[in-house]
mmCIF file of C-alpha atoms in Angstrom:
data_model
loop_
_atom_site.group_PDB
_atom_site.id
_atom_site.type_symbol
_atom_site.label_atom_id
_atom_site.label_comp_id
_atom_site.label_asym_id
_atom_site.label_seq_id
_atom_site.Cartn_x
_atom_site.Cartn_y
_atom_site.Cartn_z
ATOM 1 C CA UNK A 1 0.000 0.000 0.000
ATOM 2 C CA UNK A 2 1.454 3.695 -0.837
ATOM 3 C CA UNK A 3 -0.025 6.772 0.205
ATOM 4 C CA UNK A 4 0.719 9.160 -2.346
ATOM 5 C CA UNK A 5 -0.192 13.222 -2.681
ATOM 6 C CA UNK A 6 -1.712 12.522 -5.973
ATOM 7 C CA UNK A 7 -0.563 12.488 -9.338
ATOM 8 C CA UNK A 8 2.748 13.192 -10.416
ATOM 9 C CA UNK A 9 3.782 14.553 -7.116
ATOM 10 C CA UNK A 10 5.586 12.223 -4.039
ATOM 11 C CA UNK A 11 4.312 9.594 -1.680
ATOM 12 C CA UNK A 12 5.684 7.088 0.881
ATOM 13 C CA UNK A 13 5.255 3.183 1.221
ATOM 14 C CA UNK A 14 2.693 2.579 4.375
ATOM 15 C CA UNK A 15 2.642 -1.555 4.013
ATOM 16 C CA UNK A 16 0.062 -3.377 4.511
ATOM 17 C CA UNK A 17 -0.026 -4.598 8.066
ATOM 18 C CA UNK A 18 -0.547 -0.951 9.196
ATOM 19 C CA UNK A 19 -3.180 -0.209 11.942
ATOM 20 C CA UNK A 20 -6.173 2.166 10.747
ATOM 21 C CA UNK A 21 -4.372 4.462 13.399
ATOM 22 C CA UNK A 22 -0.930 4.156 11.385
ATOM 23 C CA UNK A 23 -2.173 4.575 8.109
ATOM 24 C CA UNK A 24 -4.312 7.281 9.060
ATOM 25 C CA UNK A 25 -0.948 9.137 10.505
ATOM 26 C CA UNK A 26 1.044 8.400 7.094
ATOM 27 C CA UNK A 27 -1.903 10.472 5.287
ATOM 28 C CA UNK A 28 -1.875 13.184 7.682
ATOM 29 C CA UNK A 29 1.640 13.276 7.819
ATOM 30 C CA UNK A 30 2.096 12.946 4.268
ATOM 31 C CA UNK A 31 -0.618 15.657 3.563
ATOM 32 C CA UNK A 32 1.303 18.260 5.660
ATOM 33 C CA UNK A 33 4.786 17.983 3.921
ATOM 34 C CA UNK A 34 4.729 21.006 1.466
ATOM 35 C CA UNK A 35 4.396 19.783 -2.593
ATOM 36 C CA UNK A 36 7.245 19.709 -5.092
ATOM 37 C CA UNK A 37 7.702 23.178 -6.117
ATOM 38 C CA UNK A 38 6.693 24.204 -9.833
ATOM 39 C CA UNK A 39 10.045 23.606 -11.160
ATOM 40 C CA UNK A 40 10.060 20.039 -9.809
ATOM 41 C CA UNK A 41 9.017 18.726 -13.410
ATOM 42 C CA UNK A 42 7.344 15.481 -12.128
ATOM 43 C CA UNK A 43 10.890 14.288 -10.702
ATOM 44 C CA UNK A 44 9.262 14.096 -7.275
ATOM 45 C CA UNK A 45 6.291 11.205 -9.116
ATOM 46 C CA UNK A 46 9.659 9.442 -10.928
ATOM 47 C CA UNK A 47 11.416 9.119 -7.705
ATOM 48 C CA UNK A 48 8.697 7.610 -5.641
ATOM 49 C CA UNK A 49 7.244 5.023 -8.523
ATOM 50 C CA UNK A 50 11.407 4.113 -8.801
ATOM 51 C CA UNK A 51 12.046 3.862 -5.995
ATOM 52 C CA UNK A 52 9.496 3.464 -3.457
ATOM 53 C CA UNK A 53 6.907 1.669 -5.455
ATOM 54 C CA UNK A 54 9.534 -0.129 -7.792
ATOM 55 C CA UNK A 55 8.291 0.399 -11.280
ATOM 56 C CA UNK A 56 9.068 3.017 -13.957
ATOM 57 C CA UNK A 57 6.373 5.874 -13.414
ATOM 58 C CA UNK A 58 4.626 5.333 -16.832
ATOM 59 C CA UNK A 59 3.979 1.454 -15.536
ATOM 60 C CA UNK A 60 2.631 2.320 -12.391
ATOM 61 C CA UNK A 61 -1.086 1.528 -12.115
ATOM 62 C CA UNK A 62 -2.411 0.783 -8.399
ATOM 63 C CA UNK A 63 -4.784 -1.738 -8.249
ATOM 64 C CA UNK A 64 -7.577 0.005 -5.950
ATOM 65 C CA UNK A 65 -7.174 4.024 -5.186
ATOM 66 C CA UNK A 66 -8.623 6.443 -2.624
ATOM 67 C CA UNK A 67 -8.005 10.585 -2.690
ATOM 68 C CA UNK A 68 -8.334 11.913 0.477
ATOM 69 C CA UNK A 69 -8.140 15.489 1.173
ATOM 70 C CA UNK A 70 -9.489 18.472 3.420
ATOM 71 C CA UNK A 71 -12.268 20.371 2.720
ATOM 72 C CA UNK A 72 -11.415 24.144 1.488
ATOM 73 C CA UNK A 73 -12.701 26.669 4.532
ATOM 74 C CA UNK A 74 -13.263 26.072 7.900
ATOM 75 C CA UNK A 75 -15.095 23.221 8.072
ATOM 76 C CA UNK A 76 -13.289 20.652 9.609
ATOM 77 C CA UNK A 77 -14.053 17.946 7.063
ATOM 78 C CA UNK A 78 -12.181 15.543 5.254
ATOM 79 C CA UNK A 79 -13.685 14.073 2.342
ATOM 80 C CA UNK A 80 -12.319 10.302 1.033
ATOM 81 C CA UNK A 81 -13.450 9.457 -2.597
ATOM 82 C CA UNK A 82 -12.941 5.224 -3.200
ATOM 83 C CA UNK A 83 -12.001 4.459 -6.741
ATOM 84 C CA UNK A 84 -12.381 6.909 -10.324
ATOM 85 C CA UNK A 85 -15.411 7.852 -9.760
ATOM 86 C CA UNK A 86 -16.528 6.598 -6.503
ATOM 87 C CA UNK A 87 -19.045 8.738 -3.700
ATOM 88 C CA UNK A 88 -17.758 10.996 -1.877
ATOM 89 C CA UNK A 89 -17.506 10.251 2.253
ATOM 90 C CA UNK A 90 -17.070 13.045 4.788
ATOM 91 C CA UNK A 91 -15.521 12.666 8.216
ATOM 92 C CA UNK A 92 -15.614 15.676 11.051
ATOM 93 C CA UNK A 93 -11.409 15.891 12.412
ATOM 94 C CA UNK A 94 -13.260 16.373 15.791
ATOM 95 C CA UNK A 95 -12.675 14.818 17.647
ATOM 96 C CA UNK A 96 -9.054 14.898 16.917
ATOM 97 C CA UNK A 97 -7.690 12.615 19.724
ATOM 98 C CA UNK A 98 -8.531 9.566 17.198
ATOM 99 C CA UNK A 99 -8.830 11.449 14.103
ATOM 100 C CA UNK A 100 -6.157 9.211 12.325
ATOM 101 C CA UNK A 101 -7.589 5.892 13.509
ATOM 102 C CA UNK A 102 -10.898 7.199 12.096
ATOM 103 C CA UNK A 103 -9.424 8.573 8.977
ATOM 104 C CA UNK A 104 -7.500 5.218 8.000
ATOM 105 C CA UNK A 105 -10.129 2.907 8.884
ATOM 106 C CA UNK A 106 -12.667 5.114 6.537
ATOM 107 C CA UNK A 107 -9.882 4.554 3.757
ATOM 108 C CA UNK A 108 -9.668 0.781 4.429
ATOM 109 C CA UNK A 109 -13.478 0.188 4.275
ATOM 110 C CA UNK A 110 -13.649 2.429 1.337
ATOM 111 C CA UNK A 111 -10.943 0.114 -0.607
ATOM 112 C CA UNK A 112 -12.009 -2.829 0.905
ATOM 113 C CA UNK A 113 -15.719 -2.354 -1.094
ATOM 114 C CA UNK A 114 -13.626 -1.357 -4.097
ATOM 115 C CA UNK A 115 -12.931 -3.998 -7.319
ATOM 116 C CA UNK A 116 -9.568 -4.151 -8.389
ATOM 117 C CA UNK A 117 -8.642 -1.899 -11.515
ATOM 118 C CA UNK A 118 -6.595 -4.583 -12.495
ATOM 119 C CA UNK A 119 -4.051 -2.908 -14.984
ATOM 120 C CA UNK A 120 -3.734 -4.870 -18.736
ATOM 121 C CA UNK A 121 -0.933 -6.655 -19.625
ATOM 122 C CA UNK A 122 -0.675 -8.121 -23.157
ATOM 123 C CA UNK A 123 2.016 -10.500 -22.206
ATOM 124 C CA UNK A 124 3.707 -11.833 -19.123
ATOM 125 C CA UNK A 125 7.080 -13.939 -18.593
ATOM 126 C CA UNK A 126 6.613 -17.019 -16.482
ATOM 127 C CA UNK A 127 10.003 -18.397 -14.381
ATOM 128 C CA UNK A 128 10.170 -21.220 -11.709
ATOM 129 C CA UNK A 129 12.556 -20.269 -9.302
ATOM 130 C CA UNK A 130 14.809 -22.425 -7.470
ATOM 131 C CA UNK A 131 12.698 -23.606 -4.663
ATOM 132 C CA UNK A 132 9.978 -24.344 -7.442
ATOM 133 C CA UNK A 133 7.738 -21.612 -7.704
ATOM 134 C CA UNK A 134 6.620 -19.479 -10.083
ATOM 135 C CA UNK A 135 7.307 -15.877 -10.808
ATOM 136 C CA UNK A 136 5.157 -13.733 -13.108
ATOM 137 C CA UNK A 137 6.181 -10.793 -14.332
ATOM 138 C CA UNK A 138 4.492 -8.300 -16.797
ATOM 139 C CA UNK A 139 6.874 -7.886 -20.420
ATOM 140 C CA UNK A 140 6.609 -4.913 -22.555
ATOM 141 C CA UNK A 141 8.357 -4.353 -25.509
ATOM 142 C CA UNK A 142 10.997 -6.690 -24.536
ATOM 143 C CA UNK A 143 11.516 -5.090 -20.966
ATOM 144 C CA UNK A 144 10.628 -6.563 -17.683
ATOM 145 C CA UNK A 145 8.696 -4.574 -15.724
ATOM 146 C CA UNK A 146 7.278 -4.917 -11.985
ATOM 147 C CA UNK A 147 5.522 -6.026 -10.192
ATOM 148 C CA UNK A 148 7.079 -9.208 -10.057
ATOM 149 C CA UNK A 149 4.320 -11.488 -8.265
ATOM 150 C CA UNK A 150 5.358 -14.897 -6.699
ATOM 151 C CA UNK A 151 3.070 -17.679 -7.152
ATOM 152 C CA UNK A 152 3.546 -21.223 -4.914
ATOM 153 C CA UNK A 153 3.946 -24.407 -7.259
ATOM 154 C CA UNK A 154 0.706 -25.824 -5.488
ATOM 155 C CA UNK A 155 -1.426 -23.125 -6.894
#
């Protein structure tokens, strides 16, 4: 899971074993860092989906996606939108003693209800490793690209 400040900006890998507390707090914290500056020329976006997410940024293509941002004046609310095109949901930061625990478990039930946008791949390369499983990896063009998914021999 990566909690990114949208497109073409920066973002940070939060796992996936985090608590709704923990993943709340990446959001928050990730939300308050300031944005790449104008003349950042997307090298902020190329840096994360290199190396945080590992993939080249024109191959990355999450799976499931939330935005999550703060409502413009004063009222308090944040607003998480699941998928493209998805409802918004409003949450009150008050109270703010468990404001992140609120605000990540919103974003996990939100993705949770979501179907996969699985990304297409028109071919994949298929290895058994040493231990006898089976990597699958998308190929483009003659270039391996990630995600690299393991797959046990059994399945």
């Amino acid at each position: 899971m990566f909690v990114t400040r949208g497109f073409r900006t920066t973002g940070v890998h939060a796992g996936e074993d985090l608590s709704d507390a923990a993943l709340g707090e990446a959001i928050l914290e990730l939300y308050g860092r300031p944005g790449p500056s104008g003349a950042d020329d997307g090298q902020a976006w190329e840096t994360f989906c290199t190396e945080v997410a590992g993939v080249p940024a024109r191959r990355y293509r999450p799976e499931k996606t939330a935005r999550v941002f703060r409502e413009s004046g004063d009222s308090g609310m944040w607003t998480v939108v699941a998928g493209h095109f998805g409802a918004e949901v409003s949450l009150p930061a008050e109270p703010a003693a468990d404001f992140p625990q609120r605000l990540g478990g919103l974003v996990r039930r939100e993705l949770a209800a979501l179907a996969p946008d699985w990304p297409s791949v028109r071919s994949a390369v298929i290895r058994t490793t040493a231990t006898g499983g089976w990597v699958v990896m998308p190929y483009d063009r003659g270039n391996l690209g990630g995600p690299a998914h393991a797959v046990d021999a059994a399945a």
